[in-house]
Short mmCIF file of C-alpha atoms in Angstrom, two decimals:
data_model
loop_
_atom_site.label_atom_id
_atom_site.label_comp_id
_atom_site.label_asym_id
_atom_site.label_seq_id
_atom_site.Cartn_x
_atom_site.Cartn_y
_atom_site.Cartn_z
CA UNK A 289 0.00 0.00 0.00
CA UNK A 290 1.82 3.40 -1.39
CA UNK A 291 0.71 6.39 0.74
CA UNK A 292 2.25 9.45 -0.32
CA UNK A 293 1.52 12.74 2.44
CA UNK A 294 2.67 16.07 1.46
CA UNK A 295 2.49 19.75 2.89
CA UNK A 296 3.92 21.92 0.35
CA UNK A 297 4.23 25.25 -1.56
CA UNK A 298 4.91 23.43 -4.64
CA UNK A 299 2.66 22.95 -7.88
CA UNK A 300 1.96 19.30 -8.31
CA UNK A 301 1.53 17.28 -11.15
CA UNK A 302 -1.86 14.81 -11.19
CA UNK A 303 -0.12 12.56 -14.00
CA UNK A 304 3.40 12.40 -12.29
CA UNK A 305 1.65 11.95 -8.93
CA UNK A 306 -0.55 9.14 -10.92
CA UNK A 307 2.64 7.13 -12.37
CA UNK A 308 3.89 7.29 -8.94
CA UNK A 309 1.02 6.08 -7.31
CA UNK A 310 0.55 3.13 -9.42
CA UNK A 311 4.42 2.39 -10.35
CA UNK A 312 4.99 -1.30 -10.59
CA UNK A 313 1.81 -2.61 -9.76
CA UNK A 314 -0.74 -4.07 -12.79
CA UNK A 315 -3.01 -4.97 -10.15
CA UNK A 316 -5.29 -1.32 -10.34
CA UNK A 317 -8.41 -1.06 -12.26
CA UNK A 318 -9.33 2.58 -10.99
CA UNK A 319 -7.49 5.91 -10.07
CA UNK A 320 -9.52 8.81 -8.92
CA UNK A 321 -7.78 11.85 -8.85
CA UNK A 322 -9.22 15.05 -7.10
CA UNK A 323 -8.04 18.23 -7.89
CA UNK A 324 -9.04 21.43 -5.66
CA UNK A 325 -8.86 24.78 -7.62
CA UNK A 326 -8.05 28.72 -6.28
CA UNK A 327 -11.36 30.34 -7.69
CA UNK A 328 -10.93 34.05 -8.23
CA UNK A 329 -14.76 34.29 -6.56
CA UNK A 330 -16.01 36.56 -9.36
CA UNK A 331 -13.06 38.76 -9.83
CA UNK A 332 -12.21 39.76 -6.38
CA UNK A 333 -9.55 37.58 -5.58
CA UNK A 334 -5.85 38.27 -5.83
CA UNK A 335 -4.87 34.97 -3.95
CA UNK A 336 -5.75 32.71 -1.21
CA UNK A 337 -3.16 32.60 1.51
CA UNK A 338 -3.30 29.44 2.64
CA UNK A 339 -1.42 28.54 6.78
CA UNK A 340 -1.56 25.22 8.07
CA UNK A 341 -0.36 23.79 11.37
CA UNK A 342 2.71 22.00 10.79
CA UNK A 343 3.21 18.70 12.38
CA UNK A 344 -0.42 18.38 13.74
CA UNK A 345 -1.05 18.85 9.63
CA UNK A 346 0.98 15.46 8.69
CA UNK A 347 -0.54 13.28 11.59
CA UNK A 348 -3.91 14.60 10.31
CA UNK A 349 -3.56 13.39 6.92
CA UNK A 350 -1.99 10.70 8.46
CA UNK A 351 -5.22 9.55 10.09
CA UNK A 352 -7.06 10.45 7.80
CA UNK A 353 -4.68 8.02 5.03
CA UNK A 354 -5.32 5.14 7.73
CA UNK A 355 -9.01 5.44 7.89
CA UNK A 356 -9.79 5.42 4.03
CA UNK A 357 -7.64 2.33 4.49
CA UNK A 358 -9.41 0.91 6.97
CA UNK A 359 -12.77 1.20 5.07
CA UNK A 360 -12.16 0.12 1.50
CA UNK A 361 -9.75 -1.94 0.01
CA UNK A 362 -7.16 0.79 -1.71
CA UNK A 363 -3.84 -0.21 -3.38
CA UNK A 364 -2.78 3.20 -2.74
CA UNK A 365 -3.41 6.77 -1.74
CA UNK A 366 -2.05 10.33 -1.96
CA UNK A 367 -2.91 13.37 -0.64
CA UNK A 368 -0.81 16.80 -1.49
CA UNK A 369 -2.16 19.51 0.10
CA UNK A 370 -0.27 23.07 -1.14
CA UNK A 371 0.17 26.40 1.27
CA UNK A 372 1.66 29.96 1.45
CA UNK A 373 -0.10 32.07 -1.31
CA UNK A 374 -2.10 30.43 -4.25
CA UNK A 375 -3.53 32.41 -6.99
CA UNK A 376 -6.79 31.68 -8.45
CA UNK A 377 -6.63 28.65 -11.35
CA UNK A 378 -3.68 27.27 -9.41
CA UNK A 379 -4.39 23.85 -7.45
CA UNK A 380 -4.87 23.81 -3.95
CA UNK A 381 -5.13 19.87 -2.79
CA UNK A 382 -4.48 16.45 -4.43
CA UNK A 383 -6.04 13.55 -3.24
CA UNK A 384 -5.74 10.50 -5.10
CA UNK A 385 -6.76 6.78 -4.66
CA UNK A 386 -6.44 3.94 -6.28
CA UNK A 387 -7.89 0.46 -6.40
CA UNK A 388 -8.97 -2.82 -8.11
CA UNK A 389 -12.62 -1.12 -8.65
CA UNK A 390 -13.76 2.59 -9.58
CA UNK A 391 -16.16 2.55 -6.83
CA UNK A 392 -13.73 2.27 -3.65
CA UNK A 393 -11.57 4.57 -5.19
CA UNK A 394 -14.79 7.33 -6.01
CA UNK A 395 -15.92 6.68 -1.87
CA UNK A 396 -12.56 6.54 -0.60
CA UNK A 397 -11.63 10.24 -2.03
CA UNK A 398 -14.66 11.65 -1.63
CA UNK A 399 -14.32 10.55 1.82
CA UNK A 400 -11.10 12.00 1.81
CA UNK A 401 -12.06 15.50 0.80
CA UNK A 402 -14.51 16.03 3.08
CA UNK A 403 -12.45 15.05 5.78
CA UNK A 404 -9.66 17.17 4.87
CA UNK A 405 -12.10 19.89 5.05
CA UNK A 406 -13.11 19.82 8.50
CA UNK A 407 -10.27 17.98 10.23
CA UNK A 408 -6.81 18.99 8.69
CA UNK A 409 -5.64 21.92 9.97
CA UNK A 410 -5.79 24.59 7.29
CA UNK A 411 -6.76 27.94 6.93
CA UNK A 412 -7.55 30.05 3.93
CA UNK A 413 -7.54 33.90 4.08
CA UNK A 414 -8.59 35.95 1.08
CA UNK A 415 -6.20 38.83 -0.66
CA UNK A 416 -7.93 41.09 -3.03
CA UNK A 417 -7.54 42.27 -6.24
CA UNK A 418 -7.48 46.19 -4.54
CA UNK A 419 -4.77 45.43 -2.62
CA UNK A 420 -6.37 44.97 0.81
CA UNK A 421 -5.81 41.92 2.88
CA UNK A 422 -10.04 40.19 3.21
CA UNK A 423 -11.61 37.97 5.61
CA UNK A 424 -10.37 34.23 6.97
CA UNK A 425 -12.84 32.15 5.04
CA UNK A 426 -15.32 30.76 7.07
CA UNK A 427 -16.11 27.08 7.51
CA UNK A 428 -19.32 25.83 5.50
CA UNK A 429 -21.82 24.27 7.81
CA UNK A 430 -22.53 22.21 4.80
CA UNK A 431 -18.95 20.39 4.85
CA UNK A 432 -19.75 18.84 8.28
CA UNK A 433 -22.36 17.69 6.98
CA UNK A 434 -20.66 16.07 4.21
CA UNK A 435 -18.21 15.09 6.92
CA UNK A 436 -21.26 13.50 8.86
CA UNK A 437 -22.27 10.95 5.73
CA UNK A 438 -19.29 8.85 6.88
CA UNK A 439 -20.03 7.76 10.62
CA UNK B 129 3.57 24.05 28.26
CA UNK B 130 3.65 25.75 24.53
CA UNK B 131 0.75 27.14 23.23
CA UNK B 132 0.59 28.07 19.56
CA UNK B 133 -2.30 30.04 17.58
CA UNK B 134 -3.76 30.14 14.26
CA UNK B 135 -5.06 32.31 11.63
CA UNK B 136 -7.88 34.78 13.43
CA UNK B 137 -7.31 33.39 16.96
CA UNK B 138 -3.44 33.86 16.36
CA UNK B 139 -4.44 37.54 15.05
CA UNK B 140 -6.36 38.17 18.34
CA UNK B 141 -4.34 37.25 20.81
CA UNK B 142 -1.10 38.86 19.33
CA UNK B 143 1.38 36.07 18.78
CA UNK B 144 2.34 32.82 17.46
CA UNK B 145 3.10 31.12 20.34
CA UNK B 146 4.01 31.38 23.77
CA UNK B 147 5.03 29.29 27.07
CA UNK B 148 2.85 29.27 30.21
CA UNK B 149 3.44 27.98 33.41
CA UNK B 150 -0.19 26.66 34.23
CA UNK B 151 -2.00 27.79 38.03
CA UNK B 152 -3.28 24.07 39.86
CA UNK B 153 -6.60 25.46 39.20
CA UNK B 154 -6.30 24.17 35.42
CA UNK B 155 -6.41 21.00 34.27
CA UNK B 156 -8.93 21.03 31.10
CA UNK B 157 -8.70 22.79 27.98
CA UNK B 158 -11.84 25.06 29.36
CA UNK B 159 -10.13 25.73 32.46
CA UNK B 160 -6.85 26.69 30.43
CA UNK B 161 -9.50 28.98 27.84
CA UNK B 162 -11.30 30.40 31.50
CA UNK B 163 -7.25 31.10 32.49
CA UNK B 164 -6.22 32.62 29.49
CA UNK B 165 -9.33 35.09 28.96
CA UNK B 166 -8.19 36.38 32.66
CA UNK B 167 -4.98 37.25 31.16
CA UNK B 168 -5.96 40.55 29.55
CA UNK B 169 -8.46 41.96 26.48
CA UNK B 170 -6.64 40.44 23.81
CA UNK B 171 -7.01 36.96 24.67
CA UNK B 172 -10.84 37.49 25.63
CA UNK B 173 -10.85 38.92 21.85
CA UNK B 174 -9.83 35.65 20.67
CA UNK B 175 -11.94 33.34 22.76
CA UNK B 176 -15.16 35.61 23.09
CA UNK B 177 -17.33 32.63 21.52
CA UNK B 178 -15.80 29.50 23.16
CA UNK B 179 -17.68 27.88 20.56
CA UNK B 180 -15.60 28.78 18.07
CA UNK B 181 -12.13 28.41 18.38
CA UNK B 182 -11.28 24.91 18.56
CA UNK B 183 -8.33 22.94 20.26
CA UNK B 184 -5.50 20.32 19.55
CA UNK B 185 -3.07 18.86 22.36
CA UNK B 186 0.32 17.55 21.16
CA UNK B 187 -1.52 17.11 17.46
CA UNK B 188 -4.47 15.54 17.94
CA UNK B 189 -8.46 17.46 17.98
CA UNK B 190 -9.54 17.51 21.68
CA UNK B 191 -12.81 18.56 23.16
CA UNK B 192 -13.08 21.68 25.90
CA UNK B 193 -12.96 18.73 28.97
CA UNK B 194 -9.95 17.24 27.46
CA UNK B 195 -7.07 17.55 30.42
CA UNK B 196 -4.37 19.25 29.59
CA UNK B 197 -2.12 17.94 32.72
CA UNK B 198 -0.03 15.75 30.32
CA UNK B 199 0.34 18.24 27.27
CA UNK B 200 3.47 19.56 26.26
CA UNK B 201 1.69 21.99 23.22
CA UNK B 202 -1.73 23.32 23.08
CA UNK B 203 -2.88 24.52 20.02
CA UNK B 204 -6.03 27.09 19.55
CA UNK B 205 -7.56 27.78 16.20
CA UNK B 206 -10.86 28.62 14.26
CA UNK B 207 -12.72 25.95 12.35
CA UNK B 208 -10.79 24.33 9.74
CA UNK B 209 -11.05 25.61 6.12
CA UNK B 210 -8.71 23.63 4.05
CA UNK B 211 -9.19 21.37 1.06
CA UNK C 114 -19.49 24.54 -21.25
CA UNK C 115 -16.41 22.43 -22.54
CA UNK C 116 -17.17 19.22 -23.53
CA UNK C 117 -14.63 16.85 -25.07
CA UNK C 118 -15.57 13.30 -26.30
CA UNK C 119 -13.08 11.38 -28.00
CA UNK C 120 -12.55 7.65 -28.98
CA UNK C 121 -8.85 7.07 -29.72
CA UNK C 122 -5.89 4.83 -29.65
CA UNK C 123 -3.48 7.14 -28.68
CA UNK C 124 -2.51 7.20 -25.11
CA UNK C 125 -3.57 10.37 -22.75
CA UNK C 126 -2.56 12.66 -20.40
CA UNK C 127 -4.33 13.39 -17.59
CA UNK C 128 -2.55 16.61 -16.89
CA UNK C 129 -3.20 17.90 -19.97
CA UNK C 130 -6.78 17.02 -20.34
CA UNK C 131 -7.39 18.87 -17.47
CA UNK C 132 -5.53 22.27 -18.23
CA UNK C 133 -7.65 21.92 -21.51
CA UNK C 134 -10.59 21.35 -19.61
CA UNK C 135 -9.90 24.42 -17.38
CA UNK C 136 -8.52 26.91 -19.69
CA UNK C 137 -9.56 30.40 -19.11
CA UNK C 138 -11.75 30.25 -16.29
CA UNK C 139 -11.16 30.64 -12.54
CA UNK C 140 -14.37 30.20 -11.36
CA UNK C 141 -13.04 26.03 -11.60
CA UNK C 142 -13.45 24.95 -7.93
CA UNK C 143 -13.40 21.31 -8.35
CA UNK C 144 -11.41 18.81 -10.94
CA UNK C 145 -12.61 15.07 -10.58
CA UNK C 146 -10.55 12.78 -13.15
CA UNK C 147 -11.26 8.98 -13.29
CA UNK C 148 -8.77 6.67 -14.81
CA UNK C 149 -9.44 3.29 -16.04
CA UNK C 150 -6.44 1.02 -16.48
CA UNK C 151 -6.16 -2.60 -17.77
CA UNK C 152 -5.18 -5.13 -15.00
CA UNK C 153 -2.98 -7.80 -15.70
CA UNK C 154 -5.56 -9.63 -14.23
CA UNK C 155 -2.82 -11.93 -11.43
CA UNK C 156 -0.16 -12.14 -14.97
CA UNK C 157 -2.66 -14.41 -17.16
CA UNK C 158 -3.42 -10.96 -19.38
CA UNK C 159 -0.74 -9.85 -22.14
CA UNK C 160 -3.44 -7.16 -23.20
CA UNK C 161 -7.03 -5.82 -23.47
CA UNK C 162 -8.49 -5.77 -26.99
CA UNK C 163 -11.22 -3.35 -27.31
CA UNK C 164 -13.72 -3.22 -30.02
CA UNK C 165 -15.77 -0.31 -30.35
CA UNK C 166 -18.85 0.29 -32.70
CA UNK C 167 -17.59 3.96 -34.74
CA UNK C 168 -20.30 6.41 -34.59
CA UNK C 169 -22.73 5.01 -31.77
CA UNK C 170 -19.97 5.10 -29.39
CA UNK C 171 -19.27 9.21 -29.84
CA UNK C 172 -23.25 9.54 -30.31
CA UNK C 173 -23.72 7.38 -26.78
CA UNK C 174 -21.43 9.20 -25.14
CA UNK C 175 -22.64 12.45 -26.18
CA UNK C 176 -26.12 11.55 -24.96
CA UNK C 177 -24.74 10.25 -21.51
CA UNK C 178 -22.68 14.35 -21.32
CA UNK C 179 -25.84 15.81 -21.90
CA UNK C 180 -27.45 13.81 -19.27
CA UNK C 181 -24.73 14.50 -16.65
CA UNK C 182 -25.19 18.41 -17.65
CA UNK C 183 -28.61 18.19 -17.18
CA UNK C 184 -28.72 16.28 -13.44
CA UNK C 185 -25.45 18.55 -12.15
CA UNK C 186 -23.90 22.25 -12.37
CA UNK C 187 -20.63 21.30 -14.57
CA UNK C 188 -18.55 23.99 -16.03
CA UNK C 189 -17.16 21.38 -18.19
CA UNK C 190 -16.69 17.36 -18.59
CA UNK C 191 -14.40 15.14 -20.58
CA UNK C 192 -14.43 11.58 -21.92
CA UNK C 193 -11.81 9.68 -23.71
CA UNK C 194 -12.25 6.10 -24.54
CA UNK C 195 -9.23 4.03 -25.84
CA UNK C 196 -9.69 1.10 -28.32
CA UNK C 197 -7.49 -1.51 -29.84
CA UNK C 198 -4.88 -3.31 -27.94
CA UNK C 199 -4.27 -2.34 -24.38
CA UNK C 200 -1.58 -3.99 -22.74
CA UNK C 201 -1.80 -4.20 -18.40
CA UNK C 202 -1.13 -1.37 -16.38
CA UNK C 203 -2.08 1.05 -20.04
CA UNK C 204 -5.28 3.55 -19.21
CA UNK C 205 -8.58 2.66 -21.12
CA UNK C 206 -10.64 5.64 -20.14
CA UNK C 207 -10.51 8.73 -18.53
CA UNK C 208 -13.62 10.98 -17.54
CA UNK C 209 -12.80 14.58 -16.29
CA UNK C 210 -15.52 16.69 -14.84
CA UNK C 211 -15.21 20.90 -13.62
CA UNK C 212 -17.79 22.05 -11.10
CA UNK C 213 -17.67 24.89 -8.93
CA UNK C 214 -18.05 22.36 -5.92
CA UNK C 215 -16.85 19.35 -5.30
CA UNK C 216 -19.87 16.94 -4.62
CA UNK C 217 -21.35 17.84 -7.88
CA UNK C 218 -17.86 17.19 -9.68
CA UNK C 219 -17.46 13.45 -7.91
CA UNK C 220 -21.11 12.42 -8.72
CA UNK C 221 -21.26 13.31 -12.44
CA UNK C 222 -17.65 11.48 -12.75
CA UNK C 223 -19.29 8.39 -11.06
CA UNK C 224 -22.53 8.95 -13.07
CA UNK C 225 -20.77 8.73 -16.19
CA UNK C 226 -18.78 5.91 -15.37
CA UNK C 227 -21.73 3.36 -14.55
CA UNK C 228 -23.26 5.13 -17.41
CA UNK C 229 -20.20 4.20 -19.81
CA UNK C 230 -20.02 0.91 -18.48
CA UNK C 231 -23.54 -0.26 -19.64
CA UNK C 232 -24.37 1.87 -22.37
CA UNK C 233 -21.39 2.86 -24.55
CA UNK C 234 -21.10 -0.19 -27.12
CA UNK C 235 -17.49 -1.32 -26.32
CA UNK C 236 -16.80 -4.76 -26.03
CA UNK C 237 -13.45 -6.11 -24.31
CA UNK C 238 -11.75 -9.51 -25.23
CA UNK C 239 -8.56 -10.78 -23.13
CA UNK C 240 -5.73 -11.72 -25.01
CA UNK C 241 -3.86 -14.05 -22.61
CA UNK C 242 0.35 -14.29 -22.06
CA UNK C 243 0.31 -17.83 -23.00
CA UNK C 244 -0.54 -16.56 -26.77
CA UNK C 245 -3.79 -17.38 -27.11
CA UNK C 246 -7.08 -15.31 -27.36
CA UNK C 247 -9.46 -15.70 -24.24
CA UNK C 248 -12.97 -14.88 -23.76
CA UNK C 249 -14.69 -11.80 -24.52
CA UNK C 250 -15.33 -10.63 -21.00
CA UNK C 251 -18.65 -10.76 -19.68
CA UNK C 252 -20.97 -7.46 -18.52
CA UNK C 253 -21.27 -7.90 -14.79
CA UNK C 254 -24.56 -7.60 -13.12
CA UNK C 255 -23.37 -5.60 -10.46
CA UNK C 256 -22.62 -2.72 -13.57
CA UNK C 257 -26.03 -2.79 -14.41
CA UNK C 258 -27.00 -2.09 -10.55
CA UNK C 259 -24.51 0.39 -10.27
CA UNK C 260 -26.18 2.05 -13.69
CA UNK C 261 -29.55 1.72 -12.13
CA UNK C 262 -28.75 3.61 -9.28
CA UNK C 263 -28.97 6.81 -11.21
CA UNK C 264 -32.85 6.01 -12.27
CA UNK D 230 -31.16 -2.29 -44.59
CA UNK D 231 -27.66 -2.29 -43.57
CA UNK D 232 -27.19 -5.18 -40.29
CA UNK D 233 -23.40 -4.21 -38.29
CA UNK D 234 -22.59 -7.23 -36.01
CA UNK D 235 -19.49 -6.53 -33.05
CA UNK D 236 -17.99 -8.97 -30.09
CA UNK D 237 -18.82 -12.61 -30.44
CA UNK D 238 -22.35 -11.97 -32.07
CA UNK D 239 -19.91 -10.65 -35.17
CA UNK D 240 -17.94 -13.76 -34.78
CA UNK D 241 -20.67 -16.31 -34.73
CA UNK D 242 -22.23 -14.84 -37.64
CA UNK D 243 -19.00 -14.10 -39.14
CA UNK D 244 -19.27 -10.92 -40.88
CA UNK D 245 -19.02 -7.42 -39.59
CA UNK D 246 -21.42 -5.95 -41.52
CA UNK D 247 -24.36 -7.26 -44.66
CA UNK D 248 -26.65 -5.45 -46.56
CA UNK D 249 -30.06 -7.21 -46.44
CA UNK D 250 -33.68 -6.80 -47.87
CA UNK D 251 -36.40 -7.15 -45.47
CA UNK D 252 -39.47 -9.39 -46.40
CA UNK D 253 -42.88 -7.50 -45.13
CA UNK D 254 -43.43 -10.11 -42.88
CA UNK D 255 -40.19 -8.49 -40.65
CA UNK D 256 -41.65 -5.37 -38.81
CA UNK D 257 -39.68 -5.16 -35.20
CA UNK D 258 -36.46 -6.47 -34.05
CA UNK D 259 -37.78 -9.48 -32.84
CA UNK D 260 -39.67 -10.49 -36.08
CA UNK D 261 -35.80 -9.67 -37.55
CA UNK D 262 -33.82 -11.83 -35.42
CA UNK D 263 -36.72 -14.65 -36.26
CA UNK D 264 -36.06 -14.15 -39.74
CA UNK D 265 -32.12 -13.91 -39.63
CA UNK D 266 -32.34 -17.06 -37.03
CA UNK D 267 -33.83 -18.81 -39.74
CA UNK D 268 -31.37 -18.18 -42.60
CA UNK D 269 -28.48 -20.51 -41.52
CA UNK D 270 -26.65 -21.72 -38.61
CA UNK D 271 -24.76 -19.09 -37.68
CA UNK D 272 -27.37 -16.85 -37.06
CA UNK D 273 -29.16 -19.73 -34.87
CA UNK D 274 -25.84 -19.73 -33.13
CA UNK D 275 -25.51 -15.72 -32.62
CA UNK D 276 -28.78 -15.69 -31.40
CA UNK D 277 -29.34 -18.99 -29.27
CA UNK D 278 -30.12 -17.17 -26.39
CA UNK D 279 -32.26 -14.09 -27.49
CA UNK D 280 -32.28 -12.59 -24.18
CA UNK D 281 -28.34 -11.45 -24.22
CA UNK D 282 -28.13 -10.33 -27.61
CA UNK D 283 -28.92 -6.51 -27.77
CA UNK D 284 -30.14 -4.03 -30.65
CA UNK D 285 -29.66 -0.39 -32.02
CA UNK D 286 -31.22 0.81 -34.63
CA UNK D 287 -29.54 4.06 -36.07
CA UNK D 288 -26.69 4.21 -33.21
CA UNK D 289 -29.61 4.36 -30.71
CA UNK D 290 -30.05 1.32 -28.14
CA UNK D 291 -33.39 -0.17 -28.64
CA UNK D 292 -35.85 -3.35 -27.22
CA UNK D 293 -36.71 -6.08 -29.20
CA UNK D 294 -40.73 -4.47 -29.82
CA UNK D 295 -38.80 -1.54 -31.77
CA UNK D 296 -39.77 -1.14 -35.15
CA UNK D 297 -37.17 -1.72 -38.07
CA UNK D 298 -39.41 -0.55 -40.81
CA UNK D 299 -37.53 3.32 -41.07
CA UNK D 300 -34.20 1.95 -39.94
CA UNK D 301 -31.09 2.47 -42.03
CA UNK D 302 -28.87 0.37 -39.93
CA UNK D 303 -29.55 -2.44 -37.10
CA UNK D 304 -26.60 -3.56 -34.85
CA UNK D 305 -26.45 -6.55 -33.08
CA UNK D 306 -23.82 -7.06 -29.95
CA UNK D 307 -23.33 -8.38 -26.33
CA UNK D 308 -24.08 -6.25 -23.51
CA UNK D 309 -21.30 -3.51 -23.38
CA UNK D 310 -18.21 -4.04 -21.35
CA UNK D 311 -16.45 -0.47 -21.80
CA UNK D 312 -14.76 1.63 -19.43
#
């Protein structure tokens, strides 16, 4: 089982990250890659500034790595999650999973995402296109309630 | 014991981190929060809805009657929005 | 709204597919990419062969775009099938969809899929390492459940 | 009428494609596959077990009760194992 964690201010690269994920195995059927974008939010947006905890970060994604494991049979997961200042069109968070069929792999990362959302220590802040530093953006009631479909 | 801050909460209170020596009279997370808010205006800033901010010790999501007794860092931060 | 279908032999990049997908618009939250790749099948598989019928496949999986348009808020969706000879660990088929959000992005991927899997008139036959051709592989039941599900 | 054939129905019948003239007693797919069941052995043999073998008339998936009588071309092939 490949499990790949990374905190970075990197780009990342879904194919690369895919060849990786499934190098020397003939074994996977499926590979679902999601991809979280920077949206500009009509215009506003300059960048997200994106801090994270690091350390607590890791052992979150950590967990979270071991629980998708725990609950469907995966050859292999990966979860890249980017900080520091992101731009809108540039990628945010990779999460990837693979296995023998597509429907672990869709559960698995959708399960991933939404815990990532609420449980991994990351913050977004908004910089706009006037200059000015905006808001932290707020959690979405709505993600833990997406968070809630898995216990 | 360290404490450390994040994003608004880290704004509020003025700093990224910071080392306490903790009174007998706390022992939970609340009781550190209760402490903490004693301490002057800008920590009562950052915890004025306990409901809010949440809290990690040494890493790992902990409710307000988590102890803190064996801790060696105590994190405080708003809901997370990453992802 | 960007919609690619393509049947081809030629290999594909997922990369790629999805800067095309996302090309001049940052209001792109959301990038869900499915990859199907030919198992080996425990070493008794030198390759997939994949027939195809020219002209209902495109038309099929036109109808099955419009259908995932229709049911979710896409900003754009891709499908590429592969046909011919596809040897293990080789993709077969990648679906891409673009939503604002991510839940919409991860159903219509999944929609498609079970929606490919029944309805797009591809046929695969195994060609075994031992030389020989093997059996056109059967439709599985449980495809046609996972299809239904959608209803 | 032009009749496409794909997978193992193309093999038992062993042709890809024919061009064929209807007679008037031939108005759905059903009354089709009778009539092609009934025109050698191969056909018997594509179509031994009537409930596997599927239809599309005009690149459009279709039930055996479908008419034929405005179709250009009918395909016959196993269910679909794409993706």
């Amino acid at each position: 089982m490949a499990v790949t964690i990374r905190i970075q201010t990197e780009h990342f690269d879904v194919t690369a990250e895919t060849a990786r994920l499934t190098a020397g195995r003939a074994d996977i059927g499926a590979v679902v890659a999601f991809t979280g974008l920077c949206r500009d939010e009509g215009g506003r947006l300059s960048a997200l500034e994106l801090e994270h905890y690091p350390g607590m970060a890791e052992a979150e994604m950590s967990r979270i790595a071991t629980e998708a494991q725990e609950r469907w049979p995966l050859m292999g997961l990966t979860i890249i999650h980017r900080f520091g200042m992101i731009a809108p069109r540039e990628e945010i968070v990779l999460v990837l999973t693979a296995s023998t069929h597509r429907h672990a792999a869709f559960h698995a990362a959708e399960f991933l995402m939404d815990y990532l959302k609420t449980q991994a220590p990351f913050w977004k802040r908004e910089h706009l296109k006037d200059g000015t530093v905006g808001e932290w953006v707020q959690a979405k009631g709505v993600d833990d309630l997406a968070a809630g479909r898995w216990v | 014991m360290k404490l450390v801050y994040f994003a608004w909460v880290r704004e509020r209170v003025g700093k990224t981190d910071e080392d306490v020596e903790l009174p007998t009279s706390v022992s939970t997370v609340a009781d550190l929060v209760r402490w903490l808010k004693g301490r002057g205006e800008e920590y009562e800033y950052a915890f004025e809805n306990e409901g809010i901010v949440r809290a990690a010790i040494d890493h790992v999501h902990v409710k307000p009657e988590a102890s803190v007794l064996q801790a060696r860092e105590v994190a405080f931060f708003p809901p997370m929005t990453g992802g």
